[in-house]
Amino acid sequence: PRYEKDHAEAQLGVARMAIDTGKYETAEKFIKKLMAADPPPSPRQLAMAYLASAIVLDEQGKSAEADKEQARAFDTDSRNAELYILKARRLTRAGKSEDAIASIREAIKRDPKRANFYAELAKALLARPGGAKEAVESLNKAIASMGESPKLLVLRGNAQRADKDLDGARATFEKAMGLAKGKLPEALLALAEIARDRKEYPKALELFEKAKNESLSSAKNQAYALTEMGKIVEEQGDKKGALDRFKAAAGADASFAPPLYLMAKLFVTSKDKEQRSTAYQLLEKYLELDPKGEYAEDAKRLLEERKK
């Protein structure tokens, strides 16, 4: 029997996931496997593989070869709407965001019932200065054409937040939660953030706690929720409560850097030499994990001051 992992569709899926996460060597390996498969892949699979290969070649700085692979993709299966999504990825990477948006719109024109195409369009519009309003409009069209789904509603909620419409976003996320029967950690996290931004702290704490408990499959989400809870209770003057949550966050996901910096900040002005020493170790660890992170500049400044 042919094993599932050698199945062309599975190989294509792995290659695309590898591209999405920046693992280009893995992508290249699976694209080559797919192209050499016996029996050969379908024209759709082959065309997708050519375009995936073009994205990998771009990464290797071989743009002329990448252009050839893209041309082969469209020659192989010109009616395939997904090719326009992959082409948009190349255009985005080359800094041609308007052309990328046009390519995604072409994909939607060819296959208007694909929720992930609208997700790509919203992402591209949100990356453009002032594009949030247009992203909301495009998602409203998608919802009108395909009906409400938790995925589309979460996308619209994110776009509404970017457009500073917090009331609209809150209503959208709550509707998404209703459709998903409550099991939607990303909507819960968004609702918690909205409550936090509005300084509705008791509500924010309750929602972050809920999101943490529902994010059992995502260590990063758990760590993020705990970190945000720590920041809120610290602002309310509860340093011990903050420290407990930052510690729990660091324990939930050792690769998530912010709680390390936030713990260090609690200790760095301590009169206790040992606590100060711990703070500096935490700052160094923070910079190792996230050298360009949101707290990186301040972490460097605190370490510099120590040397004086």
PDB file of C-alpha atoms in Angstrom:
ATOM      1  CA  PRO A   1       0.000   0.000   0.000  1.00  0.00           C
ATOM      2  CA  ARG A   2       1.084   3.579  -0.629  1.00  0.00           C
ATOM      3  CA  TYR A   3       1.762   5.349   2.638  1.00  0.00           C
ATOM      4  CA  GLU A   4      -0.106   8.575   3.322  1.00  0.00           C
ATOM      5  CA  LYS A   5       3.086  10.558   3.999  1.00  0.00           C
ATOM      6  CA  ASP A   6       4.222   9.955   0.407  1.00  0.00           C
ATOM      7  CA  HIS A   7       0.875  11.037  -0.941  1.00  0.00           C
ATOM      8  CA  ALA A   8       1.204  14.068  -3.258  1.00  0.00           C
ATOM      9  CA  GLU A   9      -1.424  16.175  -1.465  1.00  0.00           C
ATOM     10  CA  ALA A  10       0.223  15.549   1.914  1.00  0.00           C
ATOM     11  CA  GLN A  11       3.648  16.481   0.509  1.00  0.00           C
ATOM     12  CA  LEU A  12       2.232  19.663  -0.945  1.00  0.00           C
ATOM     13  CA  GLY A  13       0.636  20.482   2.418  1.00  0.00           C
ATOM     14  CA  VAL A  14       3.929  19.968   4.263  1.00  0.00           C
ATOM     15  CA  ALA A  15       5.812  22.115   1.715  1.00  0.00           C
ATOM     16  CA  ARG A  16       3.306  24.963   2.052  1.00  0.00           C
ATOM     17  CA  MET A  17       3.375  24.807   5.848  1.00  0.00           C
ATOM     18  CA  ALA A  18       7.174  24.871   5.752  1.00  0.00           C
ATOM     19  CA  ILE A  19       7.057  27.987   3.535  1.00  0.00           C
ATOM     20  CA  ASP A  20       4.570  29.665   5.899  1.00  0.00           C
ATOM     21  CA  THR A  21       6.902  29.086   8.850  1.00  0.00           C
ATOM     22  CA  GLY A  22      10.090  30.057   6.990  1.00  0.00           C
ATOM     23  CA  LYS A  23      11.531  26.510   6.854  1.00  0.00           C
ATOM     24  CA  TYR A  24      12.650  26.728   3.239  1.00  0.00           C
ATOM     25  CA  GLU A  25      15.010  23.724   3.217  1.00  0.00           C
ATOM     26  CA  THR A  26      12.176  21.453   4.377  1.00  0.00           C
ATOM     27  CA  ALA A  27       9.907  22.985   1.733  1.00  0.00           C
ATOM     28  CA  GLU A  28      12.491  22.356  -0.989  1.00  0.00           C
ATOM     29  CA  LYS A  29      12.887  18.717   0.071  1.00  0.00           C
ATOM     30  CA  PHE A  30       9.141  18.020  -0.131  1.00  0.00           C
ATOM     31  CA  ILE A  31       8.701  19.921  -3.410  1.00  0.00           C
ATOM     32  CA  LYS A  32      11.424  17.749  -5.008  1.00  0.00           C
ATOM     33  CA  LYS A  33       9.778  14.593  -3.648  1.00  0.00           C
ATOM     34  CA  LEU A  34       6.439  15.683  -5.058  1.00  0.00           C
ATOM     35  CA  MET A  35       7.834  16.465  -8.510  1.00  0.00           C
ATOM     36  CA  ALA A  36       9.517  13.055  -8.698  1.00  0.00           C
ATOM     37  CA  ALA A  37       6.467  11.137  -7.415  1.00  0.00           C
ATOM     38  CA  ASP A  38       5.218   7.995  -9.109  1.00  0.00           C
ATOM     39  CA  PRO A  39       2.396   8.035 -10.169  1.00  0.00           C
ATOM     40  CA  PRO A  40       2.954  11.681 -11.104  1.00  0.00           C
ATOM     41  CA  PRO A  41       1.010  14.425  -9.316  1.00  0.00           C
ATOM     42  CA  SER A  42      -2.053  16.056 -10.882  1.00  0.00           C
ATOM     43  CA  PRO A  43      -1.626  19.252 -12.940  1.00  0.00           C
ATOM     44  CA  ARG A  44      -3.015  21.246  -9.973  1.00  0.00           C
ATOM     45  CA  GLN A  45      -0.486  19.736  -7.571  1.00  0.00           C
ATOM     46  CA  LEU A  46       2.358  20.179 -10.033  1.00  0.00           C
ATOM     47  CA  ALA A  47       1.472  23.835 -10.686  1.00  0.00           C
ATOM     48  CA  MET A  48       1.326  24.527  -6.944  1.00  0.00           C
ATOM     49  CA  ALA A  49       4.705  22.817  -6.523  1.00  0.00           C
ATOM     50  CA  TYR A  50       6.259  25.013  -9.245  1.00  0.00           C
ATOM     51  CA  LEU A  51       5.043  28.166  -7.531  1.00  0.00           C
ATOM     52  CA  ALA A  52       6.100  26.941  -4.101  1.00  0.00           C
ATOM     53  CA  SER A  53       9.498  26.268  -5.671  1.00  0.00           C
ATOM     54  CA  ALA A  54       9.549  29.875  -6.981  1.00  0.00           C
ATOM     55  CA  ILE A  55       9.062  31.142  -3.407  1.00  0.00           C
ATOM     56  CA  VAL A  56      11.988  28.989  -2.216  1.00  0.00           C
ATOM     57  CA  LEU A  57      14.182  30.239  -5.101  1.00  0.00           C
ATOM     58  CA  ASP A  58      13.346  33.850  -4.152  1.00  0.00           C
ATOM     59  CA  GLU A  59      14.677  33.096  -0.671  1.00  0.00           C
ATOM     60  CA  GLN A  60      17.892  31.782  -2.237  1.00  0.00           C
ATOM     61  CA  GLY A  61      18.253  34.999  -4.240  1.00  0.00           C
ATOM     62  CA  LYS A  62      17.574  33.241  -7.575  1.00  0.00           C
ATOM     63  CA  SER A  63      14.787  35.504  -8.826  1.00  0.00           C
ATOM     64  CA  ALA A  64      15.227  34.792 -12.569  1.00  0.00           C
ATOM     65  CA  GLU A  65      14.835  31.036 -11.957  1.00  0.00           C
ATOM     66  CA  ALA A  66      11.893  31.788  -9.660  1.00  0.00           C
ATOM     67  CA  ASP A  67      10.151  33.744 -12.442  1.00  0.00           C
ATOM     68  CA  LYS A  68      10.571  30.739 -14.771  1.00  0.00           C
ATOM     69  CA  GLU A  69       9.041  28.396 -12.187  1.00  0.00           C
ATOM     70  CA  GLN A  70       6.088  30.764 -11.778  1.00  0.00           C
ATOM     71  CA  ALA A  71       5.544  30.844 -15.546  1.00  0.00           C
ATOM     72  CA  ARG A  72       5.611  27.014 -15.594  1.00  0.00           C
ATOM     73  CA  ALA A  73       3.009  26.963 -12.828  1.00  0.00           C
ATOM     74  CA  PHE A  74       0.549  29.099 -14.795  1.00  0.00           C
ATOM     75  CA  ASP A  75       1.264  27.125 -18.008  1.00  0.00           C
ATOM     76  CA  THR A  76       0.492  23.883 -16.165  1.00  0.00           C
ATOM     77  CA  ASP A  77      -2.830  24.900 -14.579  1.00  0.00           C
ATOM     78  CA  SER A  78      -3.913  28.394 -15.607  1.00  0.00           C
ATOM     79  CA  ARG A  79      -7.384  28.128 -14.037  1.00  0.00           C
ATOM     80  CA  ASN A  80      -6.094  27.421 -10.529  1.00  0.00           C
ATOM     81  CA  ALA A  81      -7.123  30.321  -8.270  1.00  0.00           C
ATOM     82  CA  GLU A  82      -4.666  29.290  -5.526  1.00  0.00           C
ATOM     83  CA  LEU A  83      -1.730  30.126  -7.792  1.00  0.00           C
ATOM     84  CA  TYR A  84      -2.674  33.796  -7.497  1.00  0.00           C
ATOM     85  CA  ILE A  85      -2.396  33.554  -3.701  1.00  0.00           C
ATOM     86  CA  LEU A  86       1.125  32.112  -3.940  1.00  0.00           C
ATOM     87  CA  LYS A  87       2.022  34.704  -6.580  1.00  0.00           C
ATOM     88  CA  ALA A  88       0.832  37.389  -4.122  1.00  0.00           C
ATOM     89  CA  ARG A  89       3.243  36.005  -1.507  1.00  0.00           C
ATOM     90  CA  ARG A  90       6.127  36.550  -3.934  1.00  0.00           C
ATOM     91  CA  LEU A  91       4.936  40.076  -4.729  1.00  0.00           C
ATOM     92  CA  THR A  92       4.597  40.947  -1.037  1.00  0.00           C
ATOM     93  CA  ARG A  93       8.111  39.710  -0.391  1.00  0.00           C
ATOM     94  CA  ALA A  94       9.385  41.863  -3.270  1.00  0.00           C
ATOM     95  CA  GLY A  95       7.725  44.915  -1.680  1.00  0.00           C
ATOM     96  CA  LYS A  96       5.028  45.158  -4.377  1.00  0.00           C
ATOM     97  CA  SER A  97       2.065  45.261  -2.010  1.00  0.00           C
ATOM     98  CA  GLU A  98      -0.434  46.813  -4.459  1.00  0.00           C
ATOM     99  CA  ASP A  99       0.312  44.121  -7.069  1.00  0.00           C
ATOM    100  CA  ALA A 100      -0.034  41.483  -4.344  1.00  0.00           C
ATOM    101  CA  ILE A 101      -3.479  42.819  -3.379  1.00  0.00           C
ATOM    102  CA  ALA A 102      -4.513  42.766  -7.062  1.00  0.00           C
ATOM    103  CA  SER A 103      -3.343  39.141  -7.339  1.00  0.00           C
ATOM    104  CA  ILE A 104      -5.376  38.107  -4.265  1.00  0.00           C
ATOM    105  CA  ARG A 105      -8.446  39.883  -5.690  1.00  0.00           C
ATOM    106  CA  GLU A 106      -7.934  37.866  -8.893  1.00  0.00           C
ATOM    107  CA  ALA A 107      -7.931  34.647  -6.839  1.00  0.00           C
ATOM    108  CA  ILE A 108     -11.206  35.681  -5.165  1.00  0.00           C
ATOM    109  CA  LYS A 109     -12.756  36.524  -8.549  1.00  0.00           C
ATOM    110  CA  ARG A 110     -11.908  33.030  -9.787  1.00  0.00           C
ATOM    111  CA  ASP A 111     -13.044  31.228  -6.626  1.00  0.00           C
ATOM    112  CA  PRO A 112     -15.256  33.492  -4.487  1.00  0.00           C
ATOM    113  CA  LYS A 113     -16.170  30.858  -1.881  1.00  0.00           C
ATOM    114  CA  ARG A 114     -12.766  30.354  -0.258  1.00  0.00           C
ATOM    115  CA  ALA A 115     -12.618  31.862   3.234  1.00  0.00           C
ATOM    116  CA  ASN A 116      -8.808  31.692   3.356  1.00  0.00           C
ATOM    117  CA  PHE A 117      -8.565  33.913   0.233  1.00  0.00           C
ATOM    118  CA  TYR A 118     -10.425  36.651   2.105  1.00  0.00           C
ATOM    119  CA  ALA A 119      -8.101  36.072   5.062  1.00  0.00           C
ATOM    120  CA  GLU A 120      -5.120  36.700   2.755  1.00  0.00           C
ATOM    121  CA  LEU A 121      -6.766  39.850   1.372  1.00  0.00           C
ATOM    122  CA  ALA A 122      -7.526  41.197   4.847  1.00  0.00           C
ATOM    123  CA  LYS A 123      -3.936  40.501   5.954  1.00  0.00           C
ATOM    124  CA  ALA A 124      -2.553  42.332   2.906  1.00  0.00           C
ATOM    125  CA  LEU A 125      -4.898  45.307   3.372  1.00  0.00           C
ATOM    126  CA  LEU A 126      -4.112  45.560   7.095  1.00  0.00           C
ATOM    127  CA  ALA A 127      -0.396  45.740   6.276  1.00  0.00           C
ATOM    128  CA  ARG A 128      -1.084  48.824   4.157  1.00  0.00           C
ATOM    129  CA  PRO A 129      -1.250  52.195   5.958  1.00  0.00           C
ATOM    130  CA  GLY A 130      -4.930  53.063   6.420  1.00  0.00           C
ATOM    131  CA  GLY A 131      -6.026  49.735   4.940  1.00  0.00           C
ATOM    132  CA  ALA A 132      -8.113  48.629   7.940  1.00  0.00           C
ATOM    133  CA  LYS A 133     -11.397  50.121   6.718  1.00  0.00           C
ATOM    134  CA  GLU A 134     -11.005  48.378   3.359  1.00  0.00           C
ATOM    135  CA  ALA A 135     -10.177  45.113   5.140  1.00  0.00           C
ATOM    136  CA  VAL A 136     -13.433  45.384   7.125  1.00  0.00           C
ATOM    137  CA  GLU A 137     -15.372  46.026   3.888  1.00  0.00           C
ATOM    138  CA  SER A 138     -13.801  43.042   2.111  1.00  0.00           C
ATOM    139  CA  LEU A 139     -14.652  40.765   5.067  1.00  0.00           C
ATOM    140  CA  ASN A 140     -18.220  42.087   5.177  1.00  0.00           C
ATOM    141  CA  LYS A 141     -18.513  41.086   1.505  1.00  0.00           C
ATOM    142  CA  ALA A 142     -17.093  37.649   2.277  1.00  0.00           C
ATOM    143  CA  ILE A 143     -19.577  37.154   5.123  1.00  0.00           C
ATOM    144  CA  ALA A 144     -22.463  38.333   2.923  1.00  0.00           C
ATOM    145  CA  SER A 145     -21.453  35.848   0.225  1.00  0.00           C
ATOM    146  CA  MET A 146     -20.545  32.838   2.401  1.00  0.00           C
ATOM    147  CA  GLY A 147     -22.415  33.357   5.640  1.00  0.00           C
ATOM    148  CA  GLU A 148     -20.955  33.850   9.098  1.00  0.00           C
ATOM    149  CA  SER A 149     -18.246  31.476  10.268  1.00  0.00           C
ATOM    150  CA  PRO A 150     -16.083  31.810  13.397  1.00  0.00           C
ATOM    151  CA  LYS A 151     -12.976  32.182  11.197  1.00  0.00           C
ATOM    152  CA  LEU A 152     -14.365  35.038   9.085  1.00  0.00           C
ATOM    153  CA  LEU A 153     -15.802  36.777  12.141  1.00  0.00           C
ATOM    154  CA  VAL A 154     -12.450  36.656  13.982  1.00  0.00           C
ATOM    155  CA  LEU A 155     -10.788  38.173  10.903  1.00  0.00           C
ATOM    156  CA  ARG A 156     -13.417  40.924  10.770  1.00  0.00           C
ATOM    157  CA  GLY A 157     -13.032  41.585  14.506  1.00  0.00           C
ATOM    158  CA  ASN A 158      -9.261  41.991  14.073  1.00  0.00           C
ATOM    159  CA  ALA A 159      -9.807  44.391  11.164  1.00  0.00           C
ATOM    160  CA  GLN A 160     -12.357  46.402  13.191  1.00  0.00           C
ATOM    161  CA  ARG A 161      -9.842  46.670  16.039  1.00  0.00           C
ATOM    162  CA  ALA A 162      -7.216  47.930  13.609  1.00  0.00           C
ATOM    163  CA  ASP A 163      -9.817  50.460  12.401  1.00  0.00           C
ATOM    164  CA  LYS A 164     -10.266  51.621  16.068  1.00  0.00           C
ATOM    165  CA  ASP A 165     -13.887  50.386  16.134  1.00  0.00           C
ATOM    166  CA  LEU A 166     -13.703  48.645  19.522  1.00  0.00           C
ATOM    167  CA  ASP A 167     -17.482  48.382  20.023  1.00  0.00           C
ATOM    168  CA  GLY A 168     -17.915  46.756  16.618  1.00  0.00           C
ATOM    169  CA  ALA A 169     -14.953  44.444  17.225  1.00  0.00           C
ATOM    170  CA  ARG A 170     -16.289  43.368  20.619  1.00  0.00           C
ATOM    171  CA  ALA A 171     -19.715  42.539  19.117  1.00  0.00           C
ATOM    172  CA  THR A 172     -18.052  40.595  16.276  1.00  0.00           C
ATOM    173  CA  PHE A 173     -15.834  38.526  18.598  1.00  0.00           C
ATOM    174  CA  GLU A 174     -18.796  37.763  20.871  1.00  0.00           C
ATOM    175  CA  LYS A 175     -20.788  36.579  17.849  1.00  0.00           C
ATOM    176  CA  ALA A 176     -17.845  34.388  16.778  1.00  0.00           C
ATOM    177  CA  MET A 177     -17.736  32.868  20.276  1.00  0.00           C
ATOM    178  CA  GLY A 178     -21.449  32.124  20.084  1.00  0.00           C
ATOM    179  CA  LEU A 179     -21.047  30.325  16.748  1.00  0.00           C
ATOM    180  CA  ALA A 180     -18.057  28.337  18.011  1.00  0.00           C
ATOM    181  CA  LYS A 181     -19.981  27.369  21.185  1.00  0.00           C
ATOM    182  CA  GLY A 182     -17.444  29.291  23.275  1.00  0.00           C
ATOM    183  CA  LYS A 183     -14.365  27.305  22.189  1.00  0.00           C
ATOM    184  CA  LEU A 184     -12.423  30.033  20.416  1.00  0.00           C
ATOM    185  CA  PRO A 185      -9.278  31.105  22.315  1.00  0.00           C
ATOM    186  CA  GLU A 186      -8.247  33.739  19.736  1.00  0.00           C
ATOM    187  CA  ALA A 187     -11.613  35.524  20.112  1.00  0.00           C
ATOM    188  CA  LEU A 188     -11.367  35.278  23.907  1.00  0.00           C
ATOM    189  CA  LEU A 189      -7.863  36.775  23.850  1.00  0.00           C
ATOM    190  CA  ALA A 190      -9.055  39.599  21.601  1.00  0.00           C
ATOM    191  CA  LEU A 191     -11.990  40.338  23.940  1.00  0.00           C
ATOM    192  CA  ALA A 192      -9.584  40.320  26.897  1.00  0.00           C
ATOM    193  CA  GLU A 193      -7.291  42.794  25.107  1.00  0.00           C
ATOM    194  CA  ILE A 194     -10.219  45.097  24.322  1.00  0.00           C
ATOM    195  CA  ALA A 195     -11.267  45.050  28.003  1.00  0.00           C
ATOM    196  CA  ARG A 196      -7.631  45.727  29.010  1.00  0.00           C
ATOM    197  CA  ASP A 197      -7.312  48.651  26.546  1.00  0.00           C
ATOM    198  CA  ARG A 198     -10.501  50.132  27.988  1.00  0.00           C
ATOM    199  CA  LYS A 199      -9.141  49.726  31.522  1.00  0.00           C
ATOM    200  CA  GLU A 200     -11.986  47.323  32.412  1.00  0.00           C
ATOM    201  CA  TYR A 201      -9.501  45.353  34.508  1.00  0.00           C
ATOM    202  CA  PRO A 202     -11.746  42.870  36.390  1.00  0.00           C
ATOM    203  CA  LYS A 203     -13.319  41.832  33.073  1.00  0.00           C
ATOM    204  CA  ALA A 204      -9.921  41.638  31.353  1.00  0.00           C
ATOM    205  CA  LEU A 205      -8.514  39.402  34.122  1.00  0.00           C
ATOM    206  CA  GLU A 206     -11.522  37.093  33.904  1.00  0.00           C
ATOM    207  CA  LEU A 207     -11.237  36.821  30.101  1.00  0.00           C
ATOM    208  CA  PHE A 208      -7.449  36.269  30.108  1.00  0.00           C
ATOM    209  CA  GLU A 209      -7.928  33.525  32.726  1.00  0.00           C
ATOM    210  CA  LYS A 210     -10.580  31.894  30.534  1.00  0.00           C
ATOM    211  CA  ALA A 211      -8.403  32.206  27.408  1.00  0.00           C
ATOM    212  CA  LYS A 212      -5.451  30.636  29.245  1.00  0.00           C
ATOM    213  CA  ASN A 213      -7.593  27.652  30.276  1.00  0.00           C
ATOM    214  CA  GLU A 214      -8.869  27.211  26.726  1.00  0.00           C
ATOM    215  CA  SER A 215      -5.421  27.491  25.108  1.00  0.00           C
ATOM    216  CA  LEU A 216      -4.162  24.116  26.284  1.00  0.00           C
ATOM    217  CA  SER A 217      -2.829  23.345  22.806  1.00  0.00           C
ATOM    218  CA  SER A 218      -0.879  26.623  22.611  1.00  0.00           C
ATOM    219  CA  ALA A 219       1.842  27.203  25.205  1.00  0.00           C
ATOM    220  CA  LYS A 220       2.487  30.646  23.717  1.00  0.00           C
ATOM    221  CA  ASN A 221      -1.145  31.744  24.177  1.00  0.00           C
ATOM    222  CA  GLN A 222      -1.072  30.508  27.777  1.00  0.00           C
ATOM    223  CA  ALA A 223       2.160  32.407  28.454  1.00  0.00           C
ATOM    224  CA  TYR A 224       0.785  35.531  26.777  1.00  0.00           C
ATOM    225  CA  ALA A 225      -2.475  35.443  28.805  1.00  0.00           C
ATOM    226  CA  LEU A 226      -0.557  34.968  32.075  1.00  0.00           C
ATOM    227  CA  THR A 227       1.826  37.816  31.188  1.00  0.00           C
ATOM    228  CA  GLU A 228      -1.047  40.204  30.476  1.00  0.00           C
ATOM    229  CA  MET A 229      -2.706  39.226  33.775  1.00  0.00           C
ATOM    230  CA  GLY A 230       0.579  39.923  35.567  1.00  0.00           C
ATOM    231  CA  LYS A 231       0.832  43.377  33.977  1.00  0.00           C
ATOM    232  CA  ILE A 232      -2.716  44.240  35.092  1.00  0.00           C
ATOM    233  CA  VAL A 233      -2.256  43.161  38.717  1.00  0.00           C
ATOM    234  CA  GLU A 234       1.124  44.932  38.842  1.00  0.00           C
ATOM    235  CA  GLU A 235      -0.580  48.140  37.716  1.00  0.00           C
ATOM    236  CA  GLN A 236      -3.058  47.601  40.552  1.00  0.00           C
ATOM    237  CA  GLY A 237      -0.147  47.484  43.013  1.00  0.00           C
ATOM    238  CA  ASP A 238      -0.006  43.710  43.605  1.00  0.00           C
ATOM    239  CA  LYS A 239       3.686  42.947  42.987  1.00  0.00           C
ATOM    240  CA  LYS A 240       3.538  39.444  44.427  1.00  0.00           C
ATOM    241  CA  GLY A 241       0.529  38.540  42.256  1.00  0.00           C
ATOM    242  CA  ALA A 242       2.357  39.952  39.236  1.00  0.00           C
ATOM    243  CA  LEU A 243       5.510  37.961  39.986  1.00  0.00           C
ATOM    244  CA  ASP A 244       3.523  34.724  40.403  1.00  0.00           C
ATOM    245  CA  ARG A 245       1.907  35.203  37.007  1.00  0.00           C
ATOM    246  CA  PHE A 246       5.143  36.171  35.240  1.00  0.00           C
ATOM    247  CA  LYS A 247       6.790  33.045  36.705  1.00  0.00           C
ATOM    248  CA  ALA A 248       3.873  30.896  35.534  1.00  0.00           C
ATOM    249  CA  ALA A 249       4.107  32.490  32.059  1.00  0.00           C
ATOM    250  CA  ALA A 250       7.833  31.711  31.801  1.00  0.00           C
ATOM    251  CA  GLY A 251       7.059  28.154  32.921  1.00  0.00           C
ATOM    252  CA  ALA A 252       4.255  27.740  30.363  1.00  0.00           C
ATOM    253  CA  ASP A 253       6.480  28.608  27.380  1.00  0.00           C
ATOM    254  CA  ALA A 254      10.232  28.908  27.907  1.00  0.00           C
ATOM    255  CA  SER A 255      10.649  30.570  24.483  1.00  0.00           C
ATOM    256  CA  PHE A 256       8.245  33.452  25.278  1.00  0.00           C
ATOM    257  CA  ALA A 257      10.484  36.344  26.344  1.00  0.00           C
ATOM    258  CA  PRO A 258       8.317  39.191  27.806  1.00  0.00           C
ATOM    259  CA  PRO A 259       7.755  37.720  31.315  1.00  0.00           C
ATOM    260  CA  LEU A 260      11.549  37.512  31.812  1.00  0.00           C
ATOM    261  CA  TYR A 261      11.933  41.251  31.279  1.00  0.00           C
ATOM    262  CA  LEU A 262       8.876  42.018  33.424  1.00  0.00           C
ATOM    263  CA  MET A 263      10.219  39.881  36.295  1.00  0.00           C
ATOM    264  CA  ALA A 264      13.596  41.590  35.980  1.00  0.00           C
ATOM    265  CA  LYS A 265      11.911  45.007  36.252  1.00  0.00           C
ATOM    266  CA  LEU A 266      10.421  43.948  39.609  1.00  0.00           C
ATOM    267  CA  PHE A 267      13.874  43.052  40.976  1.00  0.00           C
ATOM    268  CA  VAL A 268      16.254  45.486  39.321  1.00  0.00           C
ATOM    269  CA  THR A 269      15.880  48.269  41.922  1.00  0.00           C
ATOM    270  CA  SER A 270      15.833  45.880  44.897  1.00  0.00           C
ATOM    271  CA  LYS A 271      18.113  46.572  47.878  1.00  0.00           C
ATOM    272  CA  ASP A 272      18.852  42.842  47.958  1.00  0.00           C
ATOM    273  CA  LYS A 273      22.044  42.141  45.970  1.00  0.00           C
ATOM    274  CA  GLU A 274      20.932  38.612  45.101  1.00  0.00           C
ATOM    275  CA  GLN A 275      17.630  39.836  43.667  1.00  0.00           C
ATOM    276  CA  ARG A 276      19.450  42.437  41.569  1.00  0.00           C
ATOM    277  CA  SER A 277      21.791  39.751  40.277  1.00  0.00           C
ATOM    278  CA  THR A 278      18.750  37.611  39.326  1.00  0.00           C
ATOM    279  CA  ALA A 279      17.271  40.618  37.502  1.00  0.00           C
ATOM    280  CA  TYR A 280      20.391  41.033  35.349  1.00  0.00           C
ATOM    281  CA  GLN A 281      20.420  37.316  34.494  1.00  0.00           C
ATOM    282  CA  LEU A 282      16.772  37.576  33.423  1.00  0.00           C
ATOM    283  CA  LEU A 283      17.523  40.612  31.239  1.00  0.00           C
ATOM    284  CA  GLU A 284      20.367  38.741  29.516  1.00  0.00           C
ATOM    285  CA  LYS A 285      18.092  35.732  28.942  1.00  0.00           C
ATOM    286  CA  TYR A 286      15.387  38.048  27.560  1.00  0.00           C
ATOM    287  CA  LEU A 287      17.816  39.531  25.016  1.00  0.00           C
ATOM    288  CA  GLU A 288      19.019  36.059  24.011  1.00  0.00           C
ATOM    289  CA  LEU A 289      15.440  34.998  23.277  1.00  0.00           C
ATOM    290  CA  ASP A 290      14.204  38.192  21.645  1.00  0.00           C
ATOM    291  CA  PRO A 291      17.027  40.592  20.687  1.00  0.00           C
ATOM    292  CA  LYS A 292      14.603  42.828  18.744  1.00  0.00           C
ATOM    293  CA  GLY A 293      11.654  42.457  21.137  1.00  0.00           C
ATOM    294  CA  GLU A 294       9.431  45.267  22.418  1.00  0.00           C
ATOM    295  CA  TYR A 295      11.482  45.567  25.631  1.00  0.00           C
ATOM    296  CA  ALA A 296      14.922  45.026  24.050  1.00  0.00           C
ATOM    297  CA  GLU A 297      16.031  48.677  24.160  1.00  0.00           C
ATOM    298  CA  ASP A 298      15.113  49.049  27.816  1.00  0.00           C
ATOM    299  CA  ALA A 299      16.726  45.707  28.711  1.00  0.00           C
ATOM    300  CA  LYS A 300      19.989  46.865  27.067  1.00  0.00           C
ATOM    301  CA  ARG A 301      19.798  50.205  28.902  1.00  0.00           C
ATOM    302  CA  LEU A 302      19.353  48.494  32.301  1.00  0.00           C
ATOM    303  CA  LEU A 303      22.308  46.180  31.621  1.00  0.00           C
ATOM    304  CA  GLU A 304      24.456  49.159  30.553  1.00  0.00           C
ATOM    305  CA  GLU A 305      23.582  51.032  33.753  1.00  0.00           C
ATOM    306  CA  ARG A 306      24.762  48.071  35.785  1.00  0.00           C
ATOM    307  CA  LYS A 307      28.261  48.470  34.317  1.00  0.00           C
ATOM    308  CA  LYS A 308      28.536  52.092  35.435  1.00  0.00           C
TER     309      LYS A 308
END
